[in-house]
PDB file of C-alpha atoms in Angstrom:
ATOM      1  CA  TYR A  51      92.742  36.333  91.682  1.00 59.00           C
ATOM      2  CA  ILE A  52      93.183  34.539  94.971  1.00 65.00           C
ATOM      3  CA  TYR A  53      94.264  36.606  97.941  1.00 63.00           C
ATOM      4  CA  GLY A  54      95.012  35.407 101.446  1.00 66.00           C
ATOM      5  CA  ARG A  55      94.191  31.835 102.264  1.00 71.00           C
ATOM      6  CA  ILE A  56      92.321  29.221 100.303  1.00 77.00           C
ATOM      7  CA  GLY A  57      89.828  28.114 102.920  1.00 72.00           C
ATOM      8  CA  GLN A  58      89.394  29.660 106.349  1.00 67.00           C
ATOM      9  CA  ASP A  59      92.246  29.243 108.799  1.00 61.00           C
ATOM     10  CA  GLU A  60      90.578  27.943 111.959  1.00 61.00           C
ATOM     11  CA  ASP A  61      93.361  29.446 114.092  1.00 62.00           C
ATOM     12  CA  ASN A  62      93.011  32.934 112.622  1.00 63.00           C
ATOM     13  CA  GLU A  63      89.498  33.706 111.451  1.00 65.00           C
ATOM     14  CA  SER A  64      90.370  37.355 110.810  1.00 67.00           C
ATOM     15  CA  ASP A  65      92.387  36.310 107.707  1.00 64.00           C
ATOM     16  CA  ARG A  66      90.803  37.165 104.380  1.00 68.00           C
ATOM     17  CA  ALA A  67      90.050  33.843 102.787  1.00 75.00           C
ATOM     18  CA  THR A  68      88.816  32.488  99.473  1.00 80.00           C
ATOM     19  CA  SER A  69      86.855  29.265  99.785  1.00 80.00           C
ATOM     20  CA  SER A  70      86.922  26.445  97.265  1.00 82.00           C
ATOM     21  CA  LYS A  71      83.219  27.158  96.745  1.00 85.00           C
ATOM     22  CA  GLN A  72      84.021  30.747  95.693  1.00 85.00           C
ATOM     23  CA  ILE A  73      86.779  29.562  93.333  1.00 83.00           C
ATOM     24  CA  ILE A  74      84.507  26.928  91.795  1.00 84.00           C
ATOM     25  CA  GLU A  75      81.642  29.421  91.361  1.00 84.00           C
ATOM     26  CA  GLN A  76      83.990  31.813  89.566  1.00 82.00           C
ATOM     27  CA  LEU A  77      85.313  29.034  87.328  1.00 82.00           C
ATOM     28  CA  LEU A  78      81.777  27.922  86.477  1.00 82.00           C
ATOM     29  CA  GLN A  79      81.074  31.398  85.095  1.00 81.00           C
ATOM     30  CA  PHE A  80      83.719  30.714  82.452  1.00 78.00           C
ATOM     31  CA  SER A  81      82.359  27.306  81.426  1.00 71.00           C
ATOM     32  CA  GLU A  82      80.240  28.865  78.664  1.00 70.00           C
ATOM     33  CA  SER A  83      83.082  31.072  77.397  1.00 71.00           C
ATOM     34  CA  PRO A  84      85.519  29.938  74.706  1.00 65.00           C
ATOM     35  CA  GLY A  85      89.187  29.729  75.611  1.00 72.00           C
ATOM     36  CA  ASP A  86      91.156  28.944  78.707  1.00 77.00           C
ATOM     37  CA  VAL A  87      91.097  30.595  82.131  1.00 82.00           C
ATOM     38  CA  SER A  88      94.019  32.066  84.059  1.00 81.00           C
ATOM     39  CA  ILE A  89      94.420  32.356  87.819  1.00 81.00           C
ATOM     40  CA  LEU A  90      96.965  34.740  89.314  1.00 81.00           C
ATOM     41  CA  LEU A  91      98.068  33.045  92.510  1.00 80.00           C
ATOM     42  CA  HIS A  92      99.335  34.985  95.498  1.00 79.00           C
ATOM     43  CA  SER A  93      98.188  32.998  98.475  1.00 75.00           C
ATOM     44  CA  LEU A  94      99.423  32.506 101.987  1.00 71.00           C
ATOM     45  CA  GLY A  95      98.431  28.886 102.307  1.00 72.00           C
ATOM     46  CA  GLY A  96      95.074  27.454 103.183  1.00 73.00           C
ATOM     47  CA  THR A  97      93.441  24.136 103.862  1.00 77.00           C
ATOM     48  CA  TYR A  98      94.032  20.823 102.118  1.00 76.00           C
ATOM     49  CA  ASP A  99      90.295  20.153 101.897  1.00 80.00           C
ATOM     50  CA  ASP A 100      89.688  23.349  99.911  1.00 81.00           C
ATOM     51  CA  VAL A 101      92.654  22.765  97.614  1.00 81.00           C
ATOM     52  CA  LEU A 102      91.698  19.118  96.969  1.00 83.00           C
ATOM     53  CA  GLU A 103      88.114  20.136  96.226  1.00 85.00           C
ATOM     54  CA  THR A 104      89.329  22.748  93.733  1.00 84.00           C
ATOM     55  CA  LEU A 105      91.767  20.305  92.071  1.00 84.00           C
ATOM     56  CA  HIS A 106      89.036  17.660  91.748  1.00 85.00           C
ATOM     57  CA  PHE A 107      86.723  20.235  90.186  1.00 86.00           C
ATOM     58  CA  GLN A 108      89.368  21.477  87.720  1.00 83.00           C
ATOM     59  CA  ARG A 109      89.545  18.038  86.152  1.00 82.00           C
ATOM     60  CA  MET A 110      85.843  18.114  85.265  1.00 83.00           C
ATOM     61  CA  LEU A 111      85.940  21.440  83.407  1.00 82.00           C
ATOM     62  CA  PRO A 112      85.982  21.522  79.596  1.00 80.00           C
ATOM     63  CA  PHE A 113      88.805  24.094  79.539  1.00 82.00           C
ATOM     64  CA  LYS A 114      92.329  24.424  80.856  1.00 85.00           C
ATOM     65  CA  ILE A 115      93.174  26.538  83.902  1.00 86.00           C
ATOM     66  CA  ASP A 116      96.517  28.335  83.746  1.00 88.00           C
ATOM     67  CA  VAL A 117      98.122  29.410  87.023  1.00 87.00           C
ATOM     68  CA  TYR A 118     100.609  32.277  87.280  1.00 88.00           C
ATOM     69  CA  CYS A 119     102.408  32.857  90.563  1.00 86.00           C
ATOM     70  CA  PHE A 120     104.312  36.102  90.983  1.00 84.00           C
ATOM     71  CA  GLY A 121     104.320  36.321  94.767  1.00 80.00           C
ATOM     72  CA  CYS A 122     103.649  33.644  97.339  1.00 80.00           C
ATOM     73  CA  ALA A 123     102.367  30.116  96.932  1.00 80.00           C
ATOM     74  CA  LEU A 124     102.740  28.808 100.433  1.00 76.00           C
ATOM     75  CA  ALA A 125     101.937  25.321 101.630  1.00 71.00           C
ATOM     76  CA  GLU A 126      98.616  24.030 100.361  1.00 75.00           C
ATOM     77  CA  SER A 127      98.067  26.763  97.783  1.00 78.00           C
ATOM     78  CA  SER A 128     101.236  25.692  95.974  1.00 81.00           C
ATOM     79  CA  MET A 129      99.358  22.499  95.111  1.00 81.00           C
ATOM     80  CA  LEU A 130      97.024  24.585  92.911  1.00 82.00           C
ATOM     81  CA  LEU A 131     100.089  25.738  91.016  1.00 83.00           C
ATOM     82  CA  PHE A 132     101.558  22.227  90.745  1.00 85.00           C
ATOM     83  CA  GLY A 133      98.244  20.516  89.934  1.00 84.00           C
ATOM     84  CA  SER A 134      96.907  23.027  87.425  1.00 85.00           C
ATOM     85  CA  THR A 135      95.425  21.607  84.234  1.00 85.00           C
ATOM     86  CA  GLY A 136      96.989  24.337  82.071  1.00 88.00           C
ATOM     87  CA  THR A 137     100.243  26.284  81.955  1.00 91.00           C
ATOM     88  CA  ARG A 138     102.047  26.801  85.263  1.00 91.00           C
ATOM     89  CA  VAL A 139     104.288  29.884  85.442  1.00 92.00           C
ATOM     90  CA  ILE A 140     106.165  31.143  88.491  1.00 91.00           C
ATOM     91  CA  SER A 141     108.409  34.162  88.915  1.00 90.00           C
ATOM     92  CA  SER A 142     112.030  33.533  89.815  1.00 89.00           C
ATOM     93  CA  GLY A 143     111.606  35.531  93.028  1.00 86.00           C
ATOM     94  CA  ALA A 144     108.417  33.832  94.188  1.00 85.00           C
ATOM     95  CA  ARG A 145     108.266  32.222  97.593  1.00 80.00           C
ATOM     96  CA  LEU A 146     107.243  28.604  97.150  1.00 81.00           C
ATOM     97  CA  THR A 147     106.837  26.512 100.273  1.00 78.00           C
ATOM     98  CA  THR A 148     105.271  23.142 100.841  1.00 73.00           C
ATOM     99  CA  THR A 149     104.484  21.370 104.058  1.00 64.00           C
ATOM    100  CA  ASP A 150     103.509  17.896 104.973  1.00 53.00           C
ATOM    101  CA  VAL A 151      99.798  17.172 105.343  1.00 50.00           C
ATOM    102  CA  TYR A 152      98.869  18.531 108.744  1.00 51.00           C
ATOM    103  CA  GLU A 153      95.801  18.088 110.909  1.00 53.00           C
ATOM    104  CA  ASP A 154      95.405  19.272 114.483  1.00 58.00           C
ATOM    105  CA  VAL A 155      93.931  16.196 116.111  1.00 57.00           C
ATOM    106  CA  GLY A 156      93.835  17.454 119.697  1.00 64.00           C
ATOM    107  CA  PHE A 157      93.015  14.986 122.459  1.00 66.00           C
ATOM    108  CA  LEU A 158      91.651  11.796 120.953  1.00 68.00           C
ATOM    109  CA  ASN A 159      91.380   8.147 121.748  1.00 78.00           C
ATOM    110  CA  ALA A 160      93.395   5.570 119.822  1.00 79.00           C
ATOM    111  CA  SER A 161      90.655   4.658 117.326  1.00 82.00           C
ATOM    112  CA  LYS A 162      90.058   8.330 116.422  1.00 78.00           C
ATOM    113  CA  LEU A 163      93.784   8.839 116.057  1.00 77.00           C
ATOM    114  CA  GLU A 164      93.956   5.824 113.732  1.00 83.00           C
ATOM    115  CA  ALA A 165      91.085   7.248 111.649  1.00 83.00           C
ATOM    116  CA  TYR A 166      92.883  10.599 111.372  1.00 77.00           C
ATOM    117  CA  GLY A 167      96.044   8.768 110.302  1.00 79.00           C
ATOM    118  CA  LYS A 168      94.147   7.058 107.477  1.00 87.00           C
ATOM    119  CA  MET A 169      92.546  10.356 106.411  1.00 81.00           C
ATOM    120  CA  ILE A 170      95.921  12.132 106.340  1.00 78.00           C
ATOM    121  CA  SER A 171      97.490   9.291 104.329  1.00 82.00           C
ATOM    122  CA  SER A 172      94.594   9.463 101.880  1.00 84.00           C
ATOM    123  CA  ARG A 173      95.048  13.233 101.436  1.00 80.00           C
ATOM    124  CA  ARG A 174      98.764  12.826 100.856  1.00 80.00           C
ATOM    125  CA  LYS A 175      98.132  10.139  98.239  1.00 85.00           C
ATOM    126  CA  GLN A 176      95.539  12.304  96.437  1.00 84.00           C
ATOM    127  CA  LEU A 177      97.923  15.259  96.335  1.00 82.00           C
ATOM    128  CA  LEU A 178     100.817  13.144  95.099  1.00 84.00           C
ATOM    129  CA  ASP A 179      98.597  11.624  92.399  1.00 85.00           C
ATOM    130  CA  PHE A 180      97.497  15.078  91.193  1.00 82.00           C
ATOM    131  CA  ILE A 181     101.035  16.417  91.180  1.00 84.00           C
ATOM    132  CA  SER A 182     102.665  13.357  89.596  1.00 86.00           C
ATOM    133  CA  GLU A 183     100.180  13.513  86.700  1.00 83.00           C
ATOM    134  CA  ARG A 184     101.897  16.607  85.358  1.00 81.00           C
ATOM    135  CA  SER A 185     105.438  16.363  86.695  1.00 85.00           C
ATOM    136  CA  ALA A 186     108.593  14.738  85.436  1.00 77.00           C
ATOM    137  CA  ALA A 187     109.207  13.165  88.847  1.00 83.00           C
ATOM    138  CA  ASN A 188     107.986   9.864  90.193  1.00 86.00           C
ATOM    139  CA  ILE A 189     105.851   9.720  93.328  1.00 86.00           C
ATOM    140  CA  GLY A 190     108.767   8.688  95.564  1.00 86.00           C
ATOM    141  CA  GLU A 191     110.856  11.638  94.409  1.00 85.00           C
ATOM    142  CA  LEU A 192     107.945  14.048  94.848  1.00 83.00           C
ATOM    143  CA  GLU A 193     107.219  12.724  98.312  1.00 82.00           C
ATOM    144  CA  SER A 194     110.827  13.210  99.418  1.00 80.00           C
ATOM    145  CA  GLU A 195     110.950  16.736  97.926  1.00 79.00           C
ATOM    146  CA  LEU A 196     107.552  17.991  99.080  1.00 77.00           C
ATOM    147  CA  PHE A 197     106.479  16.083 102.162  1.00 71.00           C
ATOM    148  CA  GLN A 198     109.303  15.990 104.669  1.00 65.00           C
ATOM    149  CA  GLY A 199     107.262  17.397 107.562  1.00 58.00           C
ATOM    150  CA  THR A 200     109.098  20.707 107.369  1.00 58.00           C
ATOM    151  CA  SER A 201     108.383  24.006 105.686  1.00 57.00           C
ATOM    152  CA  ARG A 202     111.462  24.279 103.558  1.00 68.00           C
ATOM    153  CA  PRO A 203     111.450  26.436 100.444  1.00 75.00           C
ATOM    154  CA  LEU A 204     111.364  24.812  97.038  1.00 81.00           C
ATOM    155  CA  ILE A 205     113.093  27.252  94.721  1.00 85.00           C
ATOM    156  CA  PRO A 206     111.399  27.889  91.379  1.00 89.00           C
ATOM    157  CA  SER A 207     114.272  26.416  89.337  1.00 90.00           C
ATOM    158  CA  ARG A 208     114.029  23.151  91.320  1.00 87.00           C
ATOM    159  CA  ALA A 209     110.240  23.115  90.837  1.00 88.00           C
ATOM    160  CA  ALA A 210     110.865  23.451  87.076  1.00 91.00           C
ATOM    161  CA  ALA A 211     113.456  20.650  87.102  1.00 90.00           C
ATOM    162  CA  LEU A 212     110.908  18.361  88.781  1.00 88.00           C
ATOM    163  CA  GLY A 213     108.259  19.304  86.209  1.00 90.00           C
ATOM    164  CA  LEU A 214     106.079  20.971  88.848  1.00 89.00           C
ATOM    165  CA  VAL A 215     105.974  24.214  86.841  1.00 90.00           C
ATOM    166  CA  ASP A 216     106.287  24.816  83.128  1.00 92.00           C
ATOM    167  CA  GLU A 217     108.133  28.101  83.181  1.00 93.00           C
ATOM    168  CA  VAL A 218     110.134  30.332  85.515  1.00 94.00           C
ATOM    169  CA  GLN A 219     110.107  34.043  84.606  1.00 91.00           C
TER     170      GLN A 219
END
């Protein structure tokens, strides 16, 4: 059960957070057990690095990971729902929000800014690849729906139509 953020929010360190390391350690405990694993997701966002690390790890496990969201899956944490290797279920009243890949780059010179641009593009591509693996949408459609640079809600029925979730309850 994931509560709060996935990865520490650098702007608000008082938030309760679950790191990708903690998630991976918990999932490793199940690697000897028969059957699939379920995650109940209620998360208020997090960091792309932690979510990408968790998604990469999921693909190496010998079992499927089902994700059930009955509350919030905001921003980066929604990618765990979309990119799950097992069944993806979301409640009809869940709040589902995505945002564009964001990085606070501060005051940098041009070469550092260019490097950050490449890193952000790489993250976006990785996320789109993970999500498109399981969805009915092509990468262009997913990019226009999910990465517009705004935090606009994606209603559960639309997520189902795009193949981002398997079931809306």
